[in-house]
């Protein structure tokens, strides 16, 4: 049997961490088994579904590299399919028309609540002999009044539900639109889905869906319900835990490989291995290693992993990714030798692409902005002779290389009886505005002779003016 799985988001908002992990697990399962990964947009909620959400979902999946084999299918394009199956169940005597209004049902529900019991549809319309003309009706599935419904879950084992807890539920609403559970089953049947891998919040939907499969006479797919993701405080994951949209992570400078790697490990394990290539995930991912317990989202670990990917990617590749972040700051940059060198010296300390863009500012700005504490400590009258000596020495250099710069600093240190830090720190503040940067010689070489001399002269002028 060829494996066919699907990811079926509702386009009622952005794609978040929980949804992305479900997509990743389905994608990896399909790739591991050389099967098909299908994208289906469940947009029958006409009041909340938006085109913007659909576009963002597809954009996020494309950025993450979650390539789908079929789709995207949209439920709103398939209304006639659902209606056709509902009519088949009516004709087969496995479903019936229900003329009860929303007001009537709400009144009965409130009455049950007053008596302290859950409302279960009484089957008022189950045995109607005649139908009111020209009155809208819903369609309800006839469900068993006793017995049990078993779900064989690949992660959780067998889950048993009491059939009497499930009433004759609606499969098609009065406006002709299918209910969620009915549309899902018809989609999975017609798309030949073999495995349904989804969040454990769908466990409660599963017995109803099994009853629909049984009524239609179709084989039931394999189910696998993935655990909930919790915040570090073991509460339901929310924005305060870092549960922001995938697009937001991209804007914050995260790499798609890091996000996919981290979310795969959030509930799945392969020994103690933490970092996986795409090919390794395809090879090693199985449902047997997916845990039952809730997974805890740790934004610090994701940040660490993102930094690892930045450090271990070629500078040229990171340079391409950093350009949009520099352009947001108003800098016009291209992927040239200068940018590659800048990335190369900054990526070792960076955890996000934004970190690199922020740290790279002093290579592109016209005027250096000094941190106040650094300015007061290092841009002082005692630094002026050092800067002037440097300007004089640097002006005569023909090769503006790290080795030549080291020689120039060495001469000044020896002649003035100073330590390297007494020269390097004032120069670092003058060039970058702060006391932290990569090696000062690397920074100077990238800036170039003319720019370094220009900045040092401005620092001298600043000190004199102050």
Short mmCIF file of C-alpha atoms in Angstrom, two decimals:
data_model
loop_
_atom_site.label_atom_id
_atom_site.label_comp_id
_atom_site.label_asym_id
_atom_site.label_seq_id
_atom_site.Cartn_x
_atom_site.Cartn_y
_atom_site.Cartn_z
CA UNK A 1 0.00 0.00 0.00
CA UNK A 2 1.40 3.39 -0.99
CA UNK A 3 1.40 5.86 1.91
CA UNK A 4 -0.73 8.97 1.40
CA UNK A 5 -0.95 11.60 4.13
CA UNK A 6 -2.32 15.11 4.28
CA UNK A 7 -1.91 18.39 6.10
CA UNK A 8 -5.26 20.17 6.31
CA UNK A 9 -5.06 23.61 7.97
CA UNK A 10 -8.04 25.92 8.43
CA UNK A 11 -7.22 29.35 6.96
CA UNK A 12 -8.63 31.32 9.87
CA UNK A 13 -5.31 32.85 10.90
CA UNK A 14 -1.56 32.47 10.64
CA UNK A 15 0.24 29.12 10.66
CA UNK A 16 1.62 28.56 14.16
CA UNK A 17 4.01 26.15 15.88
CA UNK A 18 1.50 23.37 16.59
CA UNK A 19 0.19 23.32 13.03
CA UNK A 20 3.66 23.43 11.55
CA UNK A 21 4.81 20.45 13.59
CA UNK A 22 1.80 18.45 12.37
CA UNK A 23 2.71 19.38 8.80
CA UNK A 24 6.33 18.37 9.37
CA UNK A 25 5.41 14.97 10.84
CA UNK A 26 3.14 14.21 7.86
CA UNK A 27 5.76 15.39 5.39
CA UNK A 28 8.53 13.32 6.97
CA UNK A 29 6.30 10.25 7.21
CA UNK A 30 5.49 10.51 3.51
CA UNK A 31 9.12 11.01 2.53
CA UNK A 32 10.30 8.13 4.75
CA UNK A 33 7.85 5.76 3.05
CA UNK A 34 8.26 7.22 -0.46
CA UNK A 35 4.60 8.20 -0.28
CA UNK A 36 2.59 11.31 -1.11
CA UNK A 37 2.13 14.45 0.99
CA UNK A 38 -1.10 16.30 0.19
CA UNK A 39 -2.01 19.89 1.11
CA UNK A 40 -5.71 20.54 1.71
CA UNK A 41 -7.20 23.84 2.78
CA UNK A 42 -10.25 23.35 5.01
CA UNK A 43 -12.03 26.62 4.27
CA UNK A 44 -15.70 25.78 4.80
CA UNK A 45 -15.86 28.20 7.75
CA UNK A 46 -17.10 31.05 5.60
CA UNK A 47 -17.08 33.65 8.37
CA UNK A 48 -13.46 33.16 9.45
CA UNK A 49 -11.56 31.80 6.41
CA UNK A 50 -9.60 34.39 4.44
CA UNK A 51 -7.53 34.48 1.27
CA UNK A 52 -4.78 36.22 3.23
CA UNK A 53 -4.50 33.25 5.60
CA UNK A 54 -4.37 30.79 2.69
CA UNK A 55 -1.56 32.78 1.07
CA UNK A 56 0.35 32.98 4.36
CA UNK A 57 0.01 29.23 5.01
CA UNK A 58 1.39 28.38 1.58
CA UNK A 59 4.14 30.99 1.89
CA UNK A 60 5.19 29.57 5.28
CA UNK A 61 5.26 25.99 4.02
CA UNK A 62 7.25 26.98 0.95
CA UNK A 63 9.79 28.83 3.12
CA UNK A 64 10.15 25.79 5.39
CA UNK A 65 10.70 23.54 2.37
CA UNK A 66 7.64 21.39 3.10
CA UNK A 67 7.03 20.55 -0.53
CA UNK A 68 3.66 18.93 -1.17
CA UNK A 69 2.95 16.42 -3.94
CA UNK A 70 -0.72 17.20 -4.56
CA UNK A 71 -2.88 20.24 -3.93
CA UNK A 72 -3.59 22.63 -2.53
CA UNK A 73 -7.17 21.37 -2.59
CA UNK A 74 -9.85 23.64 -1.17
CA UNK A 75 -12.98 22.35 0.51
CA UNK A 76 -14.96 25.32 -0.78
CA UNK A 77 -14.44 23.96 -4.31
CA UNK A 78 -15.87 20.57 -3.36
CA UNK A 79 -19.35 21.34 -2.00
CA UNK A 80 -21.10 19.26 -4.65
CA UNK A 81 -18.93 16.27 -3.67
CA UNK A 82 -20.01 16.47 -0.01
CA UNK A 83 -23.64 17.01 -0.93
CA UNK A 84 -23.54 13.96 -3.21
CA UNK A 85 -22.28 11.71 -0.42
CA UNK A 86 -24.84 13.11 2.03
CA UNK A 87 -27.60 12.26 -0.46
CA UNK A 88 -26.23 8.71 -0.80
CA UNK A 89 -26.52 8.23 2.95
CA UNK A 90 -30.08 9.62 2.88
CA UNK A 91 -31.08 7.25 0.11
CA UNK A 92 -29.45 4.32 1.91
CA UNK A 93 -31.48 5.04 5.06
CA UNK A 94 -28.32 5.77 7.06
CA UNK A 95 -29.10 9.45 7.51
CA UNK A 96 -32.24 11.56 7.75
CA UNK A 97 -33.53 15.08 7.30
CA UNK A 98 -33.75 17.21 10.42
CA UNK A 99 -36.06 20.22 10.47
CA UNK A 100 -35.35 21.28 14.05
CA UNK A 101 -34.38 24.95 14.14
CA UNK A 102 -31.35 26.37 15.92
CA UNK A 103 -33.69 28.09 18.37
CA UNK A 104 -35.41 24.80 19.25
CA UNK A 105 -32.12 22.99 19.72
CA UNK A 106 -30.72 25.81 21.86
CA UNK A 107 -33.82 25.75 24.08
CA UNK A 108 -33.45 21.99 24.61
CA UNK A 109 -29.72 22.37 25.29
CA UNK A 110 -30.34 24.98 27.98
CA UNK A 111 -33.01 22.77 29.51
CA UNK A 112 -30.51 19.89 29.77
CA UNK A 113 -27.94 22.20 31.35
CA UNK A 114 -30.44 23.26 34.02
CA UNK A 115 -30.91 19.60 34.89
CA UNK A 116 -27.13 19.18 35.06
CA UNK A 117 -26.80 16.88 32.04
CA UNK A 118 -25.15 17.13 28.64
CA UNK A 119 -27.58 17.58 25.77
CA UNK A 120 -27.95 14.68 23.35
CA UNK A 121 -30.24 15.07 20.32
CA UNK A 122 -33.42 13.11 20.99
CA UNK A 123 -33.92 11.90 17.40
CA UNK A 124 -37.01 14.09 16.97
CA UNK A 125 -36.88 13.91 13.16
CA UNK A 126 -35.49 10.38 12.90
CA UNK A 127 -38.78 8.72 12.00
CA UNK A 128 -40.63 11.48 10.13
CA UNK A 129 -43.08 10.06 7.56
CA UNK A 130 -43.60 13.32 5.68
CA UNK A 131 -41.52 16.46 5.21
CA UNK A 132 -42.55 20.11 5.49
CA UNK A 133 -42.53 21.65 1.99
CA UNK A 134 -39.99 24.35 1.17
CA UNK A 135 -38.39 24.25 4.60
CA UNK A 136 -34.61 24.09 4.97
CA UNK A 137 -33.26 20.99 6.65
CA UNK A 138 -30.00 19.62 7.99
CA UNK A 139 -28.93 16.02 7.47
CA UNK A 140 -28.11 13.85 10.49
CA UNK A 141 -26.28 10.53 10.56
CA UNK A 142 -28.06 7.64 12.30
CA UNK A 143 -25.73 6.49 15.07
CA UNK A 144 -25.81 3.34 17.23
CA UNK A 145 -27.48 3.68 20.63
CA UNK A 146 -25.29 1.12 22.37
CA UNK A 147 -21.93 -0.57 22.01
CA UNK A 148 -18.48 0.93 21.69
CA UNK A 149 -16.32 2.55 19.04
CA UNK A 150 -12.63 1.68 18.98
CA UNK A 151 -9.84 3.82 17.58
CA UNK A 152 -6.57 2.00 16.92
CA UNK A 153 -4.02 4.77 17.32
CA UNK A 154 -0.45 4.21 16.12
CA UNK A 155 0.93 6.36 18.95
CA UNK A 156 -1.54 5.80 21.80
CA UNK A 157 -2.79 2.29 21.21
CA UNK A 158 -6.49 1.42 21.35
CA UNK A 159 -8.89 4.15 22.52
CA UNK A 160 -12.49 3.14 23.27
CA UNK A 161 -15.56 5.40 23.18
CA UNK A 162 -19.07 4.63 24.43
CA UNK A 163 -21.46 4.82 21.44
CA UNK A 164 -24.35 6.11 23.55
CA UNK A 165 -22.40 9.31 24.20
CA UNK A 166 -22.65 10.22 20.52
CA UNK A 167 -26.01 11.43 19.25
CA UNK A 168 -27.33 11.56 15.66
CA UNK A 169 -24.97 14.34 14.64
CA UNK A 170 -25.34 16.70 11.70
CA UNK A 171 -23.29 15.95 8.57
CA UNK A 172 -24.78 18.67 6.36
CA UNK A 173 -26.09 21.98 7.65
CA UNK A 174 -29.25 23.72 6.54
CA UNK A 175 -27.31 25.95 4.14
CA UNK A 176 -25.97 22.92 2.28
CA UNK A 177 -22.48 23.17 3.73
CA UNK A 178 -20.92 20.05 5.29
CA UNK A 179 -19.93 19.90 8.93
CA UNK A 180 -16.24 19.56 9.73
CA UNK A 181 -16.27 15.84 10.51
CA UNK A 182 -18.20 14.91 7.38
CA UNK A 183 -16.07 16.99 5.00
CA UNK A 184 -12.87 15.57 6.51
CA UNK A 185 -13.98 11.97 5.97
CA UNK A 186 -15.18 12.58 2.40
CA UNK A 187 -11.90 14.32 1.59
CA UNK A 188 -9.81 11.54 3.11
CA UNK A 189 -11.86 8.89 1.28
CA UNK A 190 -11.72 10.58 -2.13
CA UNK A 191 -8.03 11.45 -1.75
CA UNK A 192 -7.17 7.88 -0.70
CA UNK A 193 -5.55 8.97 2.56
CA UNK A 194 -3.94 5.98 4.28
CA UNK A 195 -2.70 7.62 7.50
CA UNK A 196 -4.24 10.52 9.43
CA UNK A 197 -1.51 12.16 11.54
CA UNK A 198 -2.85 15.12 13.52
CA UNK A 199 -2.94 16.80 16.93
CA UNK A 200 -4.49 15.05 19.92
CA UNK A 201 -7.17 17.75 20.09
CA UNK A 202 -8.81 15.76 17.27
CA UNK A 203 -9.17 12.55 19.28
CA UNK A 204 -12.72 13.53 20.25
CA UNK A 205 -13.63 13.88 16.55
CA UNK A 206 -12.37 10.41 15.65
CA UNK A 207 -15.34 8.24 16.79
CA UNK A 208 -17.77 10.36 14.77
CA UNK A 209 -15.52 10.06 11.75
CA UNK A 210 -15.30 6.28 12.18
CA UNK A 211 -19.11 6.12 12.21
CA UNK A 212 -19.15 8.03 8.92
CA UNK A 213 -16.60 5.64 7.39
CA UNK A 214 -18.72 2.70 8.54
CA UNK A 215 -21.93 4.21 7.13
CA UNK A 216 -20.25 4.74 3.76
CA UNK A 217 -18.67 1.29 3.81
CA UNK A 218 -15.10 2.54 3.41
CA UNK A 219 -11.90 1.26 5.03
CA UNK A 220 -10.77 3.28 8.03
CA UNK A 221 -7.29 4.86 7.71
CA UNK A 222 -4.59 4.48 10.32
CA UNK A 223 -4.82 7.21 12.97
CA UNK A 224 -1.92 8.77 14.87
CA UNK A 225 -2.64 11.59 17.31
CA UNK A 226 0.39 13.69 18.19
CA UNK A 227 0.78 15.13 21.69
CA UNK A 228 0.03 18.70 22.68
CA UNK A 229 2.85 21.28 22.85
CA UNK A 230 3.11 23.06 26.21
CA UNK A 231 4.99 26.14 27.35
CA UNK A 232 7.89 25.94 29.79
CA UNK A 233 5.40 26.44 32.66
CA UNK A 234 3.46 23.36 31.41
CA UNK A 235 0.52 25.59 30.46
CA UNK A 236 -1.06 25.51 27.00
CA UNK A 237 1.32 27.01 24.45
CA UNK A 238 0.61 30.66 23.71
CA UNK A 239 2.30 33.78 22.37
CA UNK A 240 3.98 34.45 25.71
CA UNK A 241 5.82 31.12 25.32
CA UNK A 242 7.03 32.00 21.81
CA UNK A 243 4.12 30.42 19.94
CA UNK A 244 4.14 33.03 17.21
CA UNK A 245 3.52 32.47 13.53
CA UNK A 246 6.02 30.87 11.20
CA UNK A 247 6.23 34.10 9.21
CA UNK A 248 7.17 35.96 12.42
CA UNK A 249 10.08 33.57 12.97
CA UNK A 250 11.30 34.26 9.46
CA UNK A 251 11.11 38.01 10.12
CA UNK A 252 13.08 37.51 13.36
CA UNK A 253 15.95 35.99 11.39
CA UNK A 254 15.45 32.27 11.97
CA UNK A 255 16.51 29.73 9.35
CA UNK A 256 13.92 27.26 8.04
CA UNK A 257 16.26 24.31 8.64
CA UNK A 258 16.56 25.22 12.32
CA UNK A 259 12.80 25.50 12.77
CA UNK A 260 12.14 22.19 11.01
CA UNK A 261 14.90 20.45 12.98
CA UNK A 262 13.67 21.81 16.32
CA UNK A 263 9.99 21.09 15.76
CA UNK A 264 10.73 17.55 14.56
CA UNK A 265 12.56 16.89 17.83
CA UNK A 266 9.60 18.34 19.76
CA UNK A 267 7.94 15.04 20.56
CA UNK A 268 10.11 12.76 18.40
CA UNK A 269 13.54 11.38 19.23
CA UNK A 270 16.32 9.32 17.72
CA UNK A 271 18.66 8.44 20.55
CA UNK A 272 20.51 11.49 21.79
CA UNK A 273 20.97 13.05 18.35
CA UNK A 274 19.84 16.68 18.27
CA UNK A 275 20.84 17.95 14.84
CA UNK A 276 19.65 16.31 11.63
CA UNK A 277 20.08 17.05 7.97
CA UNK A 278 16.99 16.91 5.77
CA UNK A 279 18.12 13.56 4.37
CA UNK A 280 18.67 12.13 7.86
CA UNK A 281 15.15 13.13 8.89
CA UNK A 282 13.72 11.40 5.82
CA UNK A 283 15.67 8.28 6.67
CA UNK A 284 15.11 8.11 10.43
CA UNK A 285 11.62 9.53 11.07
CA UNK A 286 9.06 6.94 12.21
CA UNK A 287 5.93 7.16 14.34
CA UNK A 288 7.36 4.53 16.71
CA UNK A 289 9.66 7.21 18.14
CA UNK A 290 6.92 9.81 18.62
CA UNK A 291 6.11 10.18 22.32
CA UNK A 292 2.69 10.19 23.97
CA UNK A 293 3.51 12.84 26.58
CA UNK A 294 3.09 16.56 25.89
CA UNK A 295 6.18 18.22 24.44
CA UNK A 296 7.58 21.38 26.05
CA UNK A 297 8.50 24.28 23.78
CA UNK A 298 11.85 25.84 24.69
CA UNK A 299 12.56 29.07 22.75
CA UNK A 300 16.13 29.23 24.12
CA UNK A 301 16.93 25.84 22.64
CA UNK A 302 15.46 26.87 19.30
CA UNK A 303 17.62 30.02 19.40
CA UNK A 304 20.72 27.94 20.16
CA UNK A 305 19.94 25.60 17.28
CA UNK A 306 19.44 28.54 14.94
CA UNK A 307 22.86 29.88 15.92
CA UNK A 308 24.37 26.46 15.16
CA UNK A 309 22.91 26.49 11.67
CA UNK A 310 24.16 30.04 11.05
CA UNK A 311 27.69 29.13 12.17
CA UNK A 312 27.77 26.00 10.05
CA UNK A 313 26.48 27.46 6.80
CA UNK A 314 28.86 29.01 4.25
CA UNK A 315 29.23 32.78 4.67
CA UNK A 316 28.08 33.31 1.09
CA UNK A 317 24.78 31.54 1.80
CA UNK A 318 24.20 33.49 5.02
CA UNK A 319 25.13 36.67 3.15
CA UNK A 320 22.28 36.16 0.69
CA UNK A 321 19.86 35.68 3.58
CA UNK A 322 21.12 38.75 5.47
CA UNK A 323 20.71 41.18 2.56
CA UNK A 324 16.93 41.73 3.10
CA UNK A 325 17.57 42.51 6.78
CA UNK A 326 20.22 45.08 5.86
CA UNK A 327 17.94 46.58 3.24
CA UNK A 328 15.26 47.00 5.92
CA UNK A 329 17.76 49.22 7.70
CA UNK A 330 18.10 51.35 4.58
CA UNK A 331 21.44 49.99 3.36
CA UNK A 332 21.91 49.18 -0.32
CA UNK A 333 24.09 46.07 -0.37
CA UNK A 334 25.05 43.33 -2.78
CA UNK A 335 26.58 39.92 -2.25
CA UNK A 336 30.20 40.95 -2.78
CA UNK A 337 33.52 40.07 -1.12
CA UNK A 338 33.00 42.75 1.52
CA UNK A 339 29.64 41.38 2.66
CA UNK A 340 30.95 37.80 2.70
CA UNK A 341 33.89 38.89 4.87
CA UNK A 342 31.55 40.78 7.20
CA UNK A 343 29.29 37.75 7.59
CA UNK A 344 32.28 35.49 8.12
CA UNK A 345 33.49 37.43 11.16
CA UNK A 346 30.01 38.07 12.61
CA UNK A 347 28.26 34.72 12.22
CA UNK A 348 30.28 32.98 14.94
CA UNK A 349 28.54 35.02 17.65
CA UNK A 350 25.16 35.46 15.96
CA UNK A 351 22.04 33.53 16.86
CA UNK A 352 19.76 35.07 14.23
CA UNK A 353 20.11 36.87 10.89
CA UNK A 354 18.87 39.99 12.68
CA UNK A 355 21.89 39.72 15.03
CA UNK A 356 24.20 39.80 12.01
CA UNK A 357 22.39 42.74 10.42
CA UNK A 358 22.47 44.69 13.70
CA UNK A 359 26.16 43.95 14.28
CA UNK A 360 27.05 44.88 10.69
CA UNK A 361 25.63 48.40 10.84
CA UNK A 362 28.96 50.12 11.50
CA UNK A 363 30.30 48.80 8.20
CA UNK A 364 27.64 50.72 6.26
CA UNK A 365 26.61 53.83 8.21
CA UNK A 366 27.93 57.29 7.29
CA UNK A 367 28.46 58.47 10.86
CA UNK A 368 29.42 56.21 13.76
CA UNK A 369 27.03 56.42 16.70
CA UNK A 370 28.95 56.03 19.98
CA UNK A 371 27.57 54.22 23.00
CA UNK A 372 27.64 56.84 25.75
CA UNK A 373 29.54 54.76 28.32
CA UNK A 374 32.11 53.68 25.71
CA UNK A 375 32.56 57.25 24.48
CA UNK A 376 33.19 58.58 27.98
CA UNK A 377 35.72 55.87 28.79
CA UNK A 378 37.72 55.64 25.56
CA UNK A 379 37.18 58.74 23.40
CA UNK A 380 39.24 60.93 25.71
CA UNK A 381 42.14 63.36 25.19
CA UNK A 382 44.66 60.58 25.98
CA UNK A 383 43.45 58.70 22.90
CA UNK A 384 44.15 61.57 20.48
CA UNK A 385 47.96 60.96 20.20
CA UNK A 386 47.27 57.25 19.59
CA UNK A 387 44.77 58.03 16.84
CA UNK A 388 47.10 60.59 15.24
CA UNK A 389 50.02 58.15 15.27
CA UNK A 390 47.78 55.50 13.70
CA UNK A 391 46.53 57.89 11.02
CA UNK A 392 50.14 58.73 10.15
CA UNK A 393 51.25 55.08 9.98
CA UNK A 394 48.17 53.82 8.15
CA UNK A 395 48.42 56.55 5.51
CA UNK A 396 51.75 55.15 4.35
CA UNK A 397 50.60 51.54 4.07
CA UNK A 398 50.39 50.07 0.57
CA UNK A 399 48.90 46.74 1.72
CA UNK A 400 46.02 47.20 4.14
CA UNK A 401 46.13 43.64 5.47
CA UNK A 402 45.77 42.08 8.90
CA UNK A 403 49.49 41.35 9.14
CA UNK A 404 50.43 44.93 8.23
CA UNK A 405 47.90 46.32 10.69
CA UNK A 406 49.32 44.12 13.44
CA UNK A 407 52.79 45.51 12.68
CA UNK A 408 51.54 49.11 12.88
CA UNK A 409 49.84 48.48 16.23
CA UNK A 410 52.96 46.68 17.47
CA UNK A 411 55.16 49.70 16.67
CA UNK A 412 52.86 52.13 18.48
CA UNK A 413 52.52 49.85 21.51
CA UNK A 414 56.28 49.41 21.80
CA UNK A 415 57.10 53.08 21.26
CA UNK A 416 54.54 54.31 23.80
CA UNK A 417 54.93 51.51 26.34
CA UNK A 418 51.27 50.50 26.12
CA UNK A 419 49.34 47.24 26.11
CA UNK A 420 47.37 46.13 23.05
CA UNK A 421 44.04 46.72 24.79
CA UNK A 422 44.99 50.36 25.47
CA UNK A 423 45.21 50.95 21.73
CA UNK A 424 42.68 48.45 20.41
CA UNK A 425 39.72 49.47 22.61
CA UNK A 426 39.76 53.21 21.78
CA UNK A 427 40.12 52.30 18.09
CA UNK A 428 37.26 49.78 18.37
CA UNK A 429 34.97 52.42 19.91
CA UNK A 430 35.96 54.95 17.26
CA UNK A 431 35.25 52.50 14.40
CA UNK A 432 32.19 50.64 15.71
CA UNK A 433 30.71 52.86 18.40
CA UNK A 434 30.96 50.16 21.08
CA UNK A 435 33.38 48.01 23.04
CA UNK A 436 32.40 44.65 21.53
CA UNK A 437 33.22 43.55 18.00
CA UNK A 438 35.12 40.84 16.17
CA UNK A 439 38.91 41.17 15.98
CA UNK A 440 39.87 44.80 15.43
CA UNK A 441 42.31 43.94 12.64
CA UNK A 442 39.64 41.99 10.74
CA UNK A 443 37.21 44.90 11.15
CA UNK A 444 39.79 47.42 9.89
CA UNK A 445 40.77 45.30 6.90
CA UNK A 446 37.12 44.99 5.80
CA UNK A 447 36.47 48.72 6.27
CA UNK A 448 39.47 49.59 4.15
CA UNK A 449 42.23 52.14 4.48
CA UNK A 450 40.38 55.29 3.45
CA UNK A 451 37.32 54.60 5.59
CA UNK A 452 39.38 53.76 8.71
CA UNK A 453 41.49 56.91 8.40
CA UNK A 454 38.36 59.00 7.82
CA UNK A 455 36.65 57.60 10.94
CA UNK A 456 39.75 58.05 13.12
CA UNK A 457 40.02 61.69 12.01
CA UNK A 458 36.37 62.23 12.92
CA UNK A 459 37.02 60.66 16.34
CA UNK A 460 39.93 63.08 16.93
CA UNK A 461 37.69 65.99 15.93
CA UNK A 462 34.93 64.72 18.24
CA UNK A 463 37.31 64.47 21.21
CA UNK A 464 38.77 67.94 20.53
CA UNK A 465 35.32 69.44 20.24
CA UNK A 466 34.14 67.76 23.44
#
